[in-house]
Short mmCIF file of C-alpha atoms in Angstrom, two decimals:
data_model
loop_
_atom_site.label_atom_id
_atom_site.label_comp_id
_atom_site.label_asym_id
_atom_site.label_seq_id
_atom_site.Cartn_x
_atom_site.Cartn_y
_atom_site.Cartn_z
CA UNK B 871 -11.29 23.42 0.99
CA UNK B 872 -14.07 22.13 -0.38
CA UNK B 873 -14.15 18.08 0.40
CA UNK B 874 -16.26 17.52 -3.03
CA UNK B 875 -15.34 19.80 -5.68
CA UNK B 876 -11.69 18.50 -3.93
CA UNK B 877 -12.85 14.63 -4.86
CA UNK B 878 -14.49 15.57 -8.03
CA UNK B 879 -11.30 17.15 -9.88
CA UNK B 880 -9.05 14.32 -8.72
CA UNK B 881 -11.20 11.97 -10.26
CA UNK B 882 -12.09 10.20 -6.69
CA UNK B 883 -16.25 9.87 -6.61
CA UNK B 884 -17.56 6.95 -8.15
CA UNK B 885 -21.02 6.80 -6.47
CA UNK B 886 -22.58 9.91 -4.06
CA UNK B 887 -26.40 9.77 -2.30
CA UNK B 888 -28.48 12.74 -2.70
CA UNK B 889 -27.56 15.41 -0.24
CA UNK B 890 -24.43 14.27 0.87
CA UNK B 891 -22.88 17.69 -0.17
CA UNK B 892 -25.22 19.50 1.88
CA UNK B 893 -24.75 17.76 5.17
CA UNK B 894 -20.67 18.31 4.79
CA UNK B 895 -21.73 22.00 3.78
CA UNK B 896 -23.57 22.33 7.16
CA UNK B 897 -20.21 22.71 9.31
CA UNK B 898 -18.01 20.06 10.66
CA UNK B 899 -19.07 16.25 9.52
CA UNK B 900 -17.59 13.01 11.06
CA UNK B 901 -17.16 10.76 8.48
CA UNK B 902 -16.07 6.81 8.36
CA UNK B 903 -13.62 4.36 6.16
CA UNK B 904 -13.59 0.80 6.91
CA UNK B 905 -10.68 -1.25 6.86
CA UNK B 906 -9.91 -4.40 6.76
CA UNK B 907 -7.86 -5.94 8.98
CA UNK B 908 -6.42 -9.10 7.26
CA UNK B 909 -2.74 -8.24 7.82
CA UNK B 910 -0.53 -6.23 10.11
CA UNK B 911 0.47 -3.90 7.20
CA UNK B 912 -1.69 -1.61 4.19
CA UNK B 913 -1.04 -1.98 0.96
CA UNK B 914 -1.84 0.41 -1.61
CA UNK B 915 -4.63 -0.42 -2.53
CA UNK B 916 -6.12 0.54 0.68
CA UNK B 917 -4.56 4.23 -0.30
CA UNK B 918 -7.03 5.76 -1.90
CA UNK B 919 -9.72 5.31 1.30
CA UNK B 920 -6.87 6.40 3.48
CA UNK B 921 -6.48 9.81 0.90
CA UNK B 922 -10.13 10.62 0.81
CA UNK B 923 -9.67 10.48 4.86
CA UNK B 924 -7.00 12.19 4.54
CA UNK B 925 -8.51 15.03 2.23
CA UNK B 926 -11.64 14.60 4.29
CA UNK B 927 -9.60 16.02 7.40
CA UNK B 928 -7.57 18.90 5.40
CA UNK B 929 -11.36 20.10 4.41
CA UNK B 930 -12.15 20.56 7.82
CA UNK B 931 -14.18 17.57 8.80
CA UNK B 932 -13.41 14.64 11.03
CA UNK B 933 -12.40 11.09 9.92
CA UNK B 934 -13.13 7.83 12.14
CA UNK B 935 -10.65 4.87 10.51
CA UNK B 936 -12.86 1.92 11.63
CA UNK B 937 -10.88 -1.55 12.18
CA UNK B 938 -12.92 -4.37 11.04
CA UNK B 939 -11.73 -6.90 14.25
CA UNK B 940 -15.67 -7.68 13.94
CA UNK B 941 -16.72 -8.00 10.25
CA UNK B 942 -12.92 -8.80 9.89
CA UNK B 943 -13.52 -12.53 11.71
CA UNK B 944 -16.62 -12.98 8.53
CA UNK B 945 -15.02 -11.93 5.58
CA UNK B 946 -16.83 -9.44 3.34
CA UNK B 947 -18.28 -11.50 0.50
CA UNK B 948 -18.02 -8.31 -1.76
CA UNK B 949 -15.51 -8.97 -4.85
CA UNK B 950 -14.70 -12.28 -3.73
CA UNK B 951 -15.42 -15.51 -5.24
CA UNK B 952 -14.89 -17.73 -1.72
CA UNK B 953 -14.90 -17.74 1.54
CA UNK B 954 -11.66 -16.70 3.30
CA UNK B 955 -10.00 -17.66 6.37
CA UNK B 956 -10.86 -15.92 9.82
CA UNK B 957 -9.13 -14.67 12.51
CA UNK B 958 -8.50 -14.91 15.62
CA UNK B 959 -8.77 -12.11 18.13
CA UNK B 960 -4.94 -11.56 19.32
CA UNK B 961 -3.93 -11.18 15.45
CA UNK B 962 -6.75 -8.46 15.07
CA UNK B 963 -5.27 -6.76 18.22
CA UNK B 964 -2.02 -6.75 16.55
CA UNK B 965 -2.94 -5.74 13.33
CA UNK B 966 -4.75 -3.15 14.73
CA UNK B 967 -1.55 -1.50 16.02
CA UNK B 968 0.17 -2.04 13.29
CA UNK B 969 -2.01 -0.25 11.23
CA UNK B 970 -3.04 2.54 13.05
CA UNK B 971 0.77 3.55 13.15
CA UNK B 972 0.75 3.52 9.10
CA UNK B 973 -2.55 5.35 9.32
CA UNK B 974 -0.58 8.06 11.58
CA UNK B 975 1.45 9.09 8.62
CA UNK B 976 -1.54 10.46 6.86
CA UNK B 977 -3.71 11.67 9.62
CA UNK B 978 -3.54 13.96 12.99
CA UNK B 979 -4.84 11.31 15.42
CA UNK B 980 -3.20 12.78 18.74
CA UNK B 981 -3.63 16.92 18.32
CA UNK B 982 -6.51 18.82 20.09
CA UNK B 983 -8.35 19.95 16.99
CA UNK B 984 -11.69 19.45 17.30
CA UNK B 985 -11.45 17.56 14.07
CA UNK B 986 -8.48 15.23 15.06
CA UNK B 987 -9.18 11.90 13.63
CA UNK B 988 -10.37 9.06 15.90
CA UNK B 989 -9.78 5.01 15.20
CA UNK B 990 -12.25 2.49 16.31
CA UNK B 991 -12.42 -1.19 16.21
CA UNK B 992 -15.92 -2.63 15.66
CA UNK B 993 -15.05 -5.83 18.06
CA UNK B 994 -15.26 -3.48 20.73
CA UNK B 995 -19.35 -3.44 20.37
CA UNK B 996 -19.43 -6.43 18.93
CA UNK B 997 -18.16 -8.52 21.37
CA UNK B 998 -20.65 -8.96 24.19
CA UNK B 999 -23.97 -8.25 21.76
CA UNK B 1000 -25.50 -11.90 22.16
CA UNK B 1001 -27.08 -13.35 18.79
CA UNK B 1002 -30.38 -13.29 19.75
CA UNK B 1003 -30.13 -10.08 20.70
CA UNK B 1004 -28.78 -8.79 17.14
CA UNK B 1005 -31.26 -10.68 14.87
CA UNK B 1006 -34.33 -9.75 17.03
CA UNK B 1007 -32.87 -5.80 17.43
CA UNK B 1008 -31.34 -5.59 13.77
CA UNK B 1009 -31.82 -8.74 11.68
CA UNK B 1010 -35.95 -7.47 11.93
CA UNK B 1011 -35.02 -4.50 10.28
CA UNK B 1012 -33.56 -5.74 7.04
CA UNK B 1013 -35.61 -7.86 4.52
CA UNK B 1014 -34.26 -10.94 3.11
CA UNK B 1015 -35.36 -9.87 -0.10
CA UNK B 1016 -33.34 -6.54 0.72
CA UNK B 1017 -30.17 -8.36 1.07
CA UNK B 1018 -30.43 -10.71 -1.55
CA UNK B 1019 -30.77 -7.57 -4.40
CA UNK B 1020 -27.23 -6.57 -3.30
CA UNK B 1021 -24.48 -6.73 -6.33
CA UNK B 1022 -22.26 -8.73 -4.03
CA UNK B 1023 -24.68 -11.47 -3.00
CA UNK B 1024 -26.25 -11.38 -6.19
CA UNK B 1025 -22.50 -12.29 -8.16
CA UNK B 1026 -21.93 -14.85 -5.46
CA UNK B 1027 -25.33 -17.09 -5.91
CA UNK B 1028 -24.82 -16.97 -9.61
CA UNK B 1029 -20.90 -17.97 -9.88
CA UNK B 1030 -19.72 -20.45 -11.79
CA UNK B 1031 -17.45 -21.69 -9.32
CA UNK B 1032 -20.73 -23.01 -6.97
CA UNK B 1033 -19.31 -21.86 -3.93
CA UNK B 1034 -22.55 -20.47 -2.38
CA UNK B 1035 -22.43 -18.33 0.44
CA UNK B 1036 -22.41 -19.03 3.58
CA UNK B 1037 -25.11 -17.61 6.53
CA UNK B 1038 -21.95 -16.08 8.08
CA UNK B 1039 -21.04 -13.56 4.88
CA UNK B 1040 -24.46 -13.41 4.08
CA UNK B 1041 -24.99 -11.56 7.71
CA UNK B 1042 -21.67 -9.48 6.67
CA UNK B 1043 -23.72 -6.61 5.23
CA UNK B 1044 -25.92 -6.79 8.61
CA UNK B 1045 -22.60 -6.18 10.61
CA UNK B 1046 -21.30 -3.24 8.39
CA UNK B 1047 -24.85 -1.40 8.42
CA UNK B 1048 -24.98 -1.76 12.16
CA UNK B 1049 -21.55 -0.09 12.44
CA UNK B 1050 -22.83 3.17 10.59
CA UNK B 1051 -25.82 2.95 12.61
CA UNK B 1052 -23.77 2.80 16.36
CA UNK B 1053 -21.30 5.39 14.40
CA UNK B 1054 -24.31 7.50 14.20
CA UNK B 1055 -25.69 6.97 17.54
CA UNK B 1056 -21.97 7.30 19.19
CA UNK B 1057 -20.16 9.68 17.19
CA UNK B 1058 -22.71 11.50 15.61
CA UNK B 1059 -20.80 9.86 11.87
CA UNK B 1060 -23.36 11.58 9.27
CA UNK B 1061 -21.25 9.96 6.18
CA UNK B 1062 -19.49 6.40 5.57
CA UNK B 1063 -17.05 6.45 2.65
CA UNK B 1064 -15.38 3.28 0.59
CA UNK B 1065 -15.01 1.57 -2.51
CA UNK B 1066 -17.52 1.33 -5.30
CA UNK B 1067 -17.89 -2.27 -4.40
CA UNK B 1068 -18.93 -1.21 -0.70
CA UNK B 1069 -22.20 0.80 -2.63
CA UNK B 1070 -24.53 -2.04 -1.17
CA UNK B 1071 -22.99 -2.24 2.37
CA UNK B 1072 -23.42 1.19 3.00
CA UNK B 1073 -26.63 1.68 1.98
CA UNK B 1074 -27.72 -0.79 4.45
CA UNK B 1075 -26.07 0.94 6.87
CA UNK B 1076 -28.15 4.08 5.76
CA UNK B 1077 -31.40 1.74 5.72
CA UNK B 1078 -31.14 0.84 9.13
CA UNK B 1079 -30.19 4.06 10.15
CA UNK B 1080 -33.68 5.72 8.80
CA UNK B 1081 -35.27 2.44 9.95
CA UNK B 1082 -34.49 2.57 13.28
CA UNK B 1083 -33.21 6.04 14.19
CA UNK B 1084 -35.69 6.89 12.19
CA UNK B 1085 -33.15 9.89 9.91
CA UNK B 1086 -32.60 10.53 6.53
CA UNK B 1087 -29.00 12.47 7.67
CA UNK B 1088 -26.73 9.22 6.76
CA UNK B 1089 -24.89 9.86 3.87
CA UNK B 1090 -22.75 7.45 1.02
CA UNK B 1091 -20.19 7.94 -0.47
CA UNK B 1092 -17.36 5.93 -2.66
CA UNK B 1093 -14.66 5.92 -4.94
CA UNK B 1094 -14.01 4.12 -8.30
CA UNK B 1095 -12.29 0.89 -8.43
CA UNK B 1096 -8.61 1.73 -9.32
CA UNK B 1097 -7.55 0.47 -12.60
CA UNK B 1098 -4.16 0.72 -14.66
CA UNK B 1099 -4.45 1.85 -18.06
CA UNK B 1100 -3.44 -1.74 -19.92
CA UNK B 1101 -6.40 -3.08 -17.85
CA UNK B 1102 -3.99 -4.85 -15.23
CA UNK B 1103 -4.98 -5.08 -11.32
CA UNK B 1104 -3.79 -2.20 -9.94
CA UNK B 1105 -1.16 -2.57 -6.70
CA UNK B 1106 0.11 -5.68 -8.14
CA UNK B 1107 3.68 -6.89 -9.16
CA UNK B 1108 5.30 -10.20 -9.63
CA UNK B 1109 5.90 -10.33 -6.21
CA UNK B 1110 2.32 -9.54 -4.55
CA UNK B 1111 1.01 -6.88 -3.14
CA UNK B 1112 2.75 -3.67 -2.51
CA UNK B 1113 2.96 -2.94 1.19
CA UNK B 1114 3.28 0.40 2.79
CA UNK B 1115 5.11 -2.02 5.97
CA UNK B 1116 8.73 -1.23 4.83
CA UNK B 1117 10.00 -4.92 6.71
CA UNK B 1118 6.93 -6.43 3.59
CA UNK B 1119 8.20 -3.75 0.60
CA UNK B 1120 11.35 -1.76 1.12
CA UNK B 1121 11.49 1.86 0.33
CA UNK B 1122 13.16 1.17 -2.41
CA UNK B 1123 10.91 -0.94 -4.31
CA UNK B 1124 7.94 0.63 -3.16
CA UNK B 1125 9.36 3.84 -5.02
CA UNK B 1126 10.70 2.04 -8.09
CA UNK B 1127 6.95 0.78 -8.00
CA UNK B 1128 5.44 4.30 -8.85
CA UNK B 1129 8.26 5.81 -10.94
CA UNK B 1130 7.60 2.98 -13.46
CA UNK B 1131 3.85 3.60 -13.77
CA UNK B 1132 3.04 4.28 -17.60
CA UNK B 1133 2.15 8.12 -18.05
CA UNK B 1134 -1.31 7.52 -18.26
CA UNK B 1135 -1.53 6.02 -14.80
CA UNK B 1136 0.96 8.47 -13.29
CA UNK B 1137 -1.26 11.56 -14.34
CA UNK B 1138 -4.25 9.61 -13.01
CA UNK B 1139 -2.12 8.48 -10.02
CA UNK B 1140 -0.31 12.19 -9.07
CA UNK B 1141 -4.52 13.09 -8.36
CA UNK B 1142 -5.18 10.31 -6.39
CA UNK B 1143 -2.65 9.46 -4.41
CA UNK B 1144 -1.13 13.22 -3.21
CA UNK B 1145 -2.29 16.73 -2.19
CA UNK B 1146 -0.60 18.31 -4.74
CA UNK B 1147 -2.48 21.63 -5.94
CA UNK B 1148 -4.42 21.35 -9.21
CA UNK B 1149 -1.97 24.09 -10.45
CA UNK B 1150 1.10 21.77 -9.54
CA UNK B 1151 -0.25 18.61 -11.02
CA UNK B 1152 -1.33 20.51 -14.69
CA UNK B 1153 1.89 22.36 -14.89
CA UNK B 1154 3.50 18.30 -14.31
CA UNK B 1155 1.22 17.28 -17.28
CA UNK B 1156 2.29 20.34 -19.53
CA UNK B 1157 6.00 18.91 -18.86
CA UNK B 1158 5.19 15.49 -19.37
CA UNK B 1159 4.04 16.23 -23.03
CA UNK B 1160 6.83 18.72 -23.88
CA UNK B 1161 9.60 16.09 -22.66
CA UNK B 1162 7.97 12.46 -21.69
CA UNK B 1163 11.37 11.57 -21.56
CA UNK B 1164 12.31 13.17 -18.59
CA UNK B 1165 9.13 11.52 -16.88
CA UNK B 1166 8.44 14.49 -14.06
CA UNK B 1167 5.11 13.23 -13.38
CA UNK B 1168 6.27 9.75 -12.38
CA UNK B 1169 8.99 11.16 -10.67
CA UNK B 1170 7.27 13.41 -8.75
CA UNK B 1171 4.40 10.59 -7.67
CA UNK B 1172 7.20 8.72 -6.40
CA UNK B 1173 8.62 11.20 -4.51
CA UNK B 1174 5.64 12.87 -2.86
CA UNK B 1175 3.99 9.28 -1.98
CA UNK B 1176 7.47 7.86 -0.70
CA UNK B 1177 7.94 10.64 1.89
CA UNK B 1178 4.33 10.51 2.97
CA UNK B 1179 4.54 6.21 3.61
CA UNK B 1180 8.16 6.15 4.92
CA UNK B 1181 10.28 8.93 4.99
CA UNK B 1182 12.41 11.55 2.84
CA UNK B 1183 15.85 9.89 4.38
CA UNK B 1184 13.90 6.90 3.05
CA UNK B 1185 13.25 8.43 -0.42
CA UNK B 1186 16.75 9.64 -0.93
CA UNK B 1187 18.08 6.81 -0.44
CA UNK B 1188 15.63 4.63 -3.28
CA UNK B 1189 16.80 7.69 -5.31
CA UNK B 1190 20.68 6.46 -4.96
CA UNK B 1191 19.78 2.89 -5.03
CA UNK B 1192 18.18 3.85 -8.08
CA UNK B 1193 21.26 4.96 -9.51
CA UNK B 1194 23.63 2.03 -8.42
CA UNK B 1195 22.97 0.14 -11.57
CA UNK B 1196 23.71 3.19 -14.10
CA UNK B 1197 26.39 5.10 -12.48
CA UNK B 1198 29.90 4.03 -12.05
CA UNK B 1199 30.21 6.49 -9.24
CA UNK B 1200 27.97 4.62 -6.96
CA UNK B 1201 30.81 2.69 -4.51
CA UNK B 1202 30.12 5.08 -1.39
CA UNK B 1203 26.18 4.54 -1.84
CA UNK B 1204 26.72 0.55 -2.01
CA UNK B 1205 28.20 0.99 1.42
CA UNK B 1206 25.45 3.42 2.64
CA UNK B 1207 22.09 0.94 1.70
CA UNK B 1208 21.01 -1.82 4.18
CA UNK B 1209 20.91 -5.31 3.11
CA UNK B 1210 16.94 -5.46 2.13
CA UNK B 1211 17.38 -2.11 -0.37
CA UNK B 1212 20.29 -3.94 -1.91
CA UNK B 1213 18.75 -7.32 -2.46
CA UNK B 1214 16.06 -5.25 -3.51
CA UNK B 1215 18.23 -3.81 -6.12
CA UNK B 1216 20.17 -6.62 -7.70
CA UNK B 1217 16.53 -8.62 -7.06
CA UNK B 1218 17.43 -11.64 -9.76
CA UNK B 1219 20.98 -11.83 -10.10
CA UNK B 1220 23.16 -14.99 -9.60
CA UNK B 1221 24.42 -15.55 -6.28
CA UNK B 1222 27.09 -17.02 -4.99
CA UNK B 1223 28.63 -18.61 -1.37
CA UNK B 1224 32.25 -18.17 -0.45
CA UNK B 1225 33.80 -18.82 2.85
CA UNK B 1226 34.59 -16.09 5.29
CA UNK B 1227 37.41 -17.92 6.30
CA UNK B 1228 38.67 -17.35 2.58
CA UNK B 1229 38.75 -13.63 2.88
CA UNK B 1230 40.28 -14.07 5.87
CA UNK B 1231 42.93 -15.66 4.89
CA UNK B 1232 43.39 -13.19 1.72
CA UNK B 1233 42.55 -15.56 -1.20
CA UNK B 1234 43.26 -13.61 -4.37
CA UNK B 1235 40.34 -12.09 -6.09
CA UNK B 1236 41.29 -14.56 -9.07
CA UNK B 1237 40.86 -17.43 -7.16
CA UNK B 1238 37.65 -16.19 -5.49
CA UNK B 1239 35.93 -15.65 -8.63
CA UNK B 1240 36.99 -18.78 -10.55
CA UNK B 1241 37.64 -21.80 -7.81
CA UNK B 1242 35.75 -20.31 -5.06
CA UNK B 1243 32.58 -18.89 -7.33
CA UNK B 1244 31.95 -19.87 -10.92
CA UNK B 1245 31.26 -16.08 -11.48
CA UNK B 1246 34.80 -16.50 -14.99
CA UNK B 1247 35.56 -20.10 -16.57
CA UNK B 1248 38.90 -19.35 -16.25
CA UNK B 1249 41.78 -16.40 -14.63
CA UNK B 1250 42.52 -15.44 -18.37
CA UNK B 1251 39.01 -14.41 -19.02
CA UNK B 1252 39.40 -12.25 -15.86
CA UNK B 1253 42.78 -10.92 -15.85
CA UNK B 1254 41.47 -10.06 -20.07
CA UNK B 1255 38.68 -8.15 -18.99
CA UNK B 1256 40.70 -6.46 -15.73
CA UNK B 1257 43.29 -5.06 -18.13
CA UNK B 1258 40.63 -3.37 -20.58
CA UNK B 1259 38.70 -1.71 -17.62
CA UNK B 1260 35.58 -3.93 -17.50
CA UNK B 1261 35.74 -5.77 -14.20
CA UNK B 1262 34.61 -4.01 -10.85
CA UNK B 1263 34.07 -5.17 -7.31
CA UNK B 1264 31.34 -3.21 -5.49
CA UNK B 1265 31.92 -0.68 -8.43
CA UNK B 1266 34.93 0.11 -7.96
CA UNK B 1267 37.41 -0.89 -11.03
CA UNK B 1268 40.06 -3.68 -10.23
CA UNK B 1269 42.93 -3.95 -12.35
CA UNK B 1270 45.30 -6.30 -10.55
CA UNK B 1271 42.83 -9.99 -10.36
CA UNK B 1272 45.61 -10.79 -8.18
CA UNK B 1273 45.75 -8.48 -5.45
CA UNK B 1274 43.93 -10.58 -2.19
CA UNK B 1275 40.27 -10.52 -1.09
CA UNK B 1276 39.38 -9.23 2.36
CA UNK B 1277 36.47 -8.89 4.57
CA UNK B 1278 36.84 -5.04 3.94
CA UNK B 1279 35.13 -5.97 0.67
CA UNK B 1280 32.17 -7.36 2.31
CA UNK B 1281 28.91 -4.88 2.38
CA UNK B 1282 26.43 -4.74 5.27
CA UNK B 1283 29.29 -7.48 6.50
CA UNK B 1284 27.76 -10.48 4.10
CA UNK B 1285 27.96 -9.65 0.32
CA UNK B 1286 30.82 -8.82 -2.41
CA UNK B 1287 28.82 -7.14 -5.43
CA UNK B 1288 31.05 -8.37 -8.53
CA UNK B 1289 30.43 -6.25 -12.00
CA UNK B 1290 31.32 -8.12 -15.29
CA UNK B 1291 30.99 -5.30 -18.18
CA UNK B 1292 28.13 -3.01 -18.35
CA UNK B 1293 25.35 -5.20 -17.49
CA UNK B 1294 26.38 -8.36 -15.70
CA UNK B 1295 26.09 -8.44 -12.00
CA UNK B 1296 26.76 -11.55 -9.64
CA UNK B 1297 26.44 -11.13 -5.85
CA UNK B 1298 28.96 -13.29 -3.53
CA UNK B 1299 27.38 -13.91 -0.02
CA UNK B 1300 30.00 -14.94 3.09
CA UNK B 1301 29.18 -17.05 4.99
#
């Protein structure tokens, strides 16, 4: 496979120096991703680095994931409009972890192929180089006037908040250029890859590189900013960002998140953000437009990018989540989902306490749902609805509102799901 013509069909190289697809056509090419290290969980819009690694390594080369515990503790000034808080060092550590374990899912870290991917945390050689020692070594190397033509300085000075920028993210692009550089020395890494807005941190990784190694074989390349086609911020929803940590974004909503992608996005998206063939992905399209109402392309992103992040136990189970609110078949899969997939599903409904104790004791569903939980104003609204097939506890029908409650009602032991006609939901939690 051919890493570039690969990239270039998916729609994944935004900028590329001169010669870059020579050096990978050479034979075997480490390459590097940065990634920051803010959190102990991705999100996705750290996906499309992680795919290029990804494709990088199916083309035959070798990928270095580089944790920023270093440049992490600065804050890259690039796309921000203030400072940010740092870090200490035991939440890097952790973070670390945490990530490499998501990072696992999409590469082979622990085979013996030559080109098994490695991860590396910049800290490590950061750590114990003194100050002096970097700005007489490194800070020589670099003009002021070099730094200060970079895009992301340049949009910081000029803001029209007035924040400035601080020494320490001014030195940030100092940092990430000496990380190519020991990547070079220590790995023999011929290529860093990132975002568009990383354009003028890498090259001043390549700069010091010919400056000091005195080569011209350091390479650049990135990817486009991500976009949604309505011109919204992609990876976004009401709720923040959209983890790949399941504990942060279950399963469930992390696959409702793609399936509802417009079909612009989604044919964009399907490119990005799987391996799917060319061939697989067209045929999709020619679907799409003969039926957009049966949606294969958003269906299919889901599914492929669900089993890659979690699992496909875990994408089986959004599926039949996904149904609970449509089908009146869906009692056994109520029982089956854990407590964060259904609170992911009935997200916004009215809730209600009731005693334990109650159930216990066997109050009748009538009084449950009236004295106990102003889910009906009154028993004759109830029994009303009970008698012409419109009232259902954990979707199951109930016809007699006086039969008693029980704890056997109770799913993942805490909640009653009560149905009021076709739409109307209301969630009772024990407690």
């Amino acid at each position: 496979m051919d890493f570039i013509q690969e990239l270039t069909w998916r729609g994944m190289i935004h900028q590329m120096m001169p010669g870059t697809d020579e050096q990978l056509k050479k034979g075997m090419t480490a390459a590097y991703l940065g990634i920051d290290p803010t959190a102990d969980s991705l999100h996705i819009g750290h996906l499309v680095g992680v795919m290029m690694l990804k494709h990088f390594q199916r083309s035959g080369h070798k990928p270095i994931a580089l944790i920023g515990g270093a440049t992490g503790m600065i804050g890259d000034p690039s796309m921000k409009s203030q400072e940010r808080k740092l870090l200490d060092v035991a939440t890097l550590r952790h973070n670390q972890e945490a990530i490499k374990k998501q990072l696992s899912k999409f590469l082979d870290f622990d085979s013996d192929a030559p080109n098994a991917a490695i991860l590396v945390n910049n800290y490590d050689w950061m750590k114990d180089y003194g100050f002096l020692d970097f700005i007489r070594d490194i800070g020589k190397c670099i003009t002021v006037n070099y730094m200060m033509a970079k895009d992301s300085v340049k949009k910081r000075l000029s803001g029209d908040a007035g924040q400035g920028m601080s020494f320490t993210e001014f030195s940030y692009q100092l940092l990430q250029g000496y990380d190519f550089l020991h990547l070079y020395q220590n790995e023999g890494c011929r290529l860093q890859l990132g975002g568009s807005d990383q354009w003028g941190n890498i090259t001043t990784g390549t700069e010091l590189i010919r400056r000091i190694a005195g080569a011209d074989d350091a390479f650049a390349l990135t990817c486009p900013l991500i976009t949604k086609a309505d011109g919204g911020k992609f990876g976004k929803t009401e709720s923040g960002n959209v983890w790949l940590d399941p504990a942060r974004t279950t399963p469930y909503q992390f696959y409702q998140f793609w399936l509802n992608v417009s079909d612009d996005d989604a044919q964009k998206y399907i490119k990005i953000f799987t391996v799917l063939s060319k061939e697989e992905i067209d045929a999709l399209v020619e679907e799409q437009k003969a039926d957009p109402g049966l949606r294969p392309l958003q269906k299919r992103l889901a599914k492929e990018i669900t089993c890659m992040v979690h699992s496909e136990k875990d994408y089986e189970m959004a599926v039949e989540a996904s149904q609970i609110l449509f089908s009146n078949k869906a009692a056994a899969t109520l029982r089956k989902i854990d407590e964060a997939t259904l609170l992911s599903v009935f997200d916004g409904v009215p809730q209600f306490e009731v005693s334990r104790k109650d159930l216990e004791d066997g109050v009748s569903i009538a009084d449950l749902l009236t004295d106990r939980a102003p889910v009906f104003p009154s028993k004759g609204e109830l029994r009303k609805l009970a008698q012409g097939g419109g009232f259902a506890i954990n979707k199951e029908k109930v016809a007699d509102p006086y039969a008693p409650a029980s704890t056997d009602m109770l799913l993942n032991d805490k909640y009653i799901l009560v149905q009021k006609g076709k739409k109307n939901y209301f969630l009772l939690r024990a407690v």
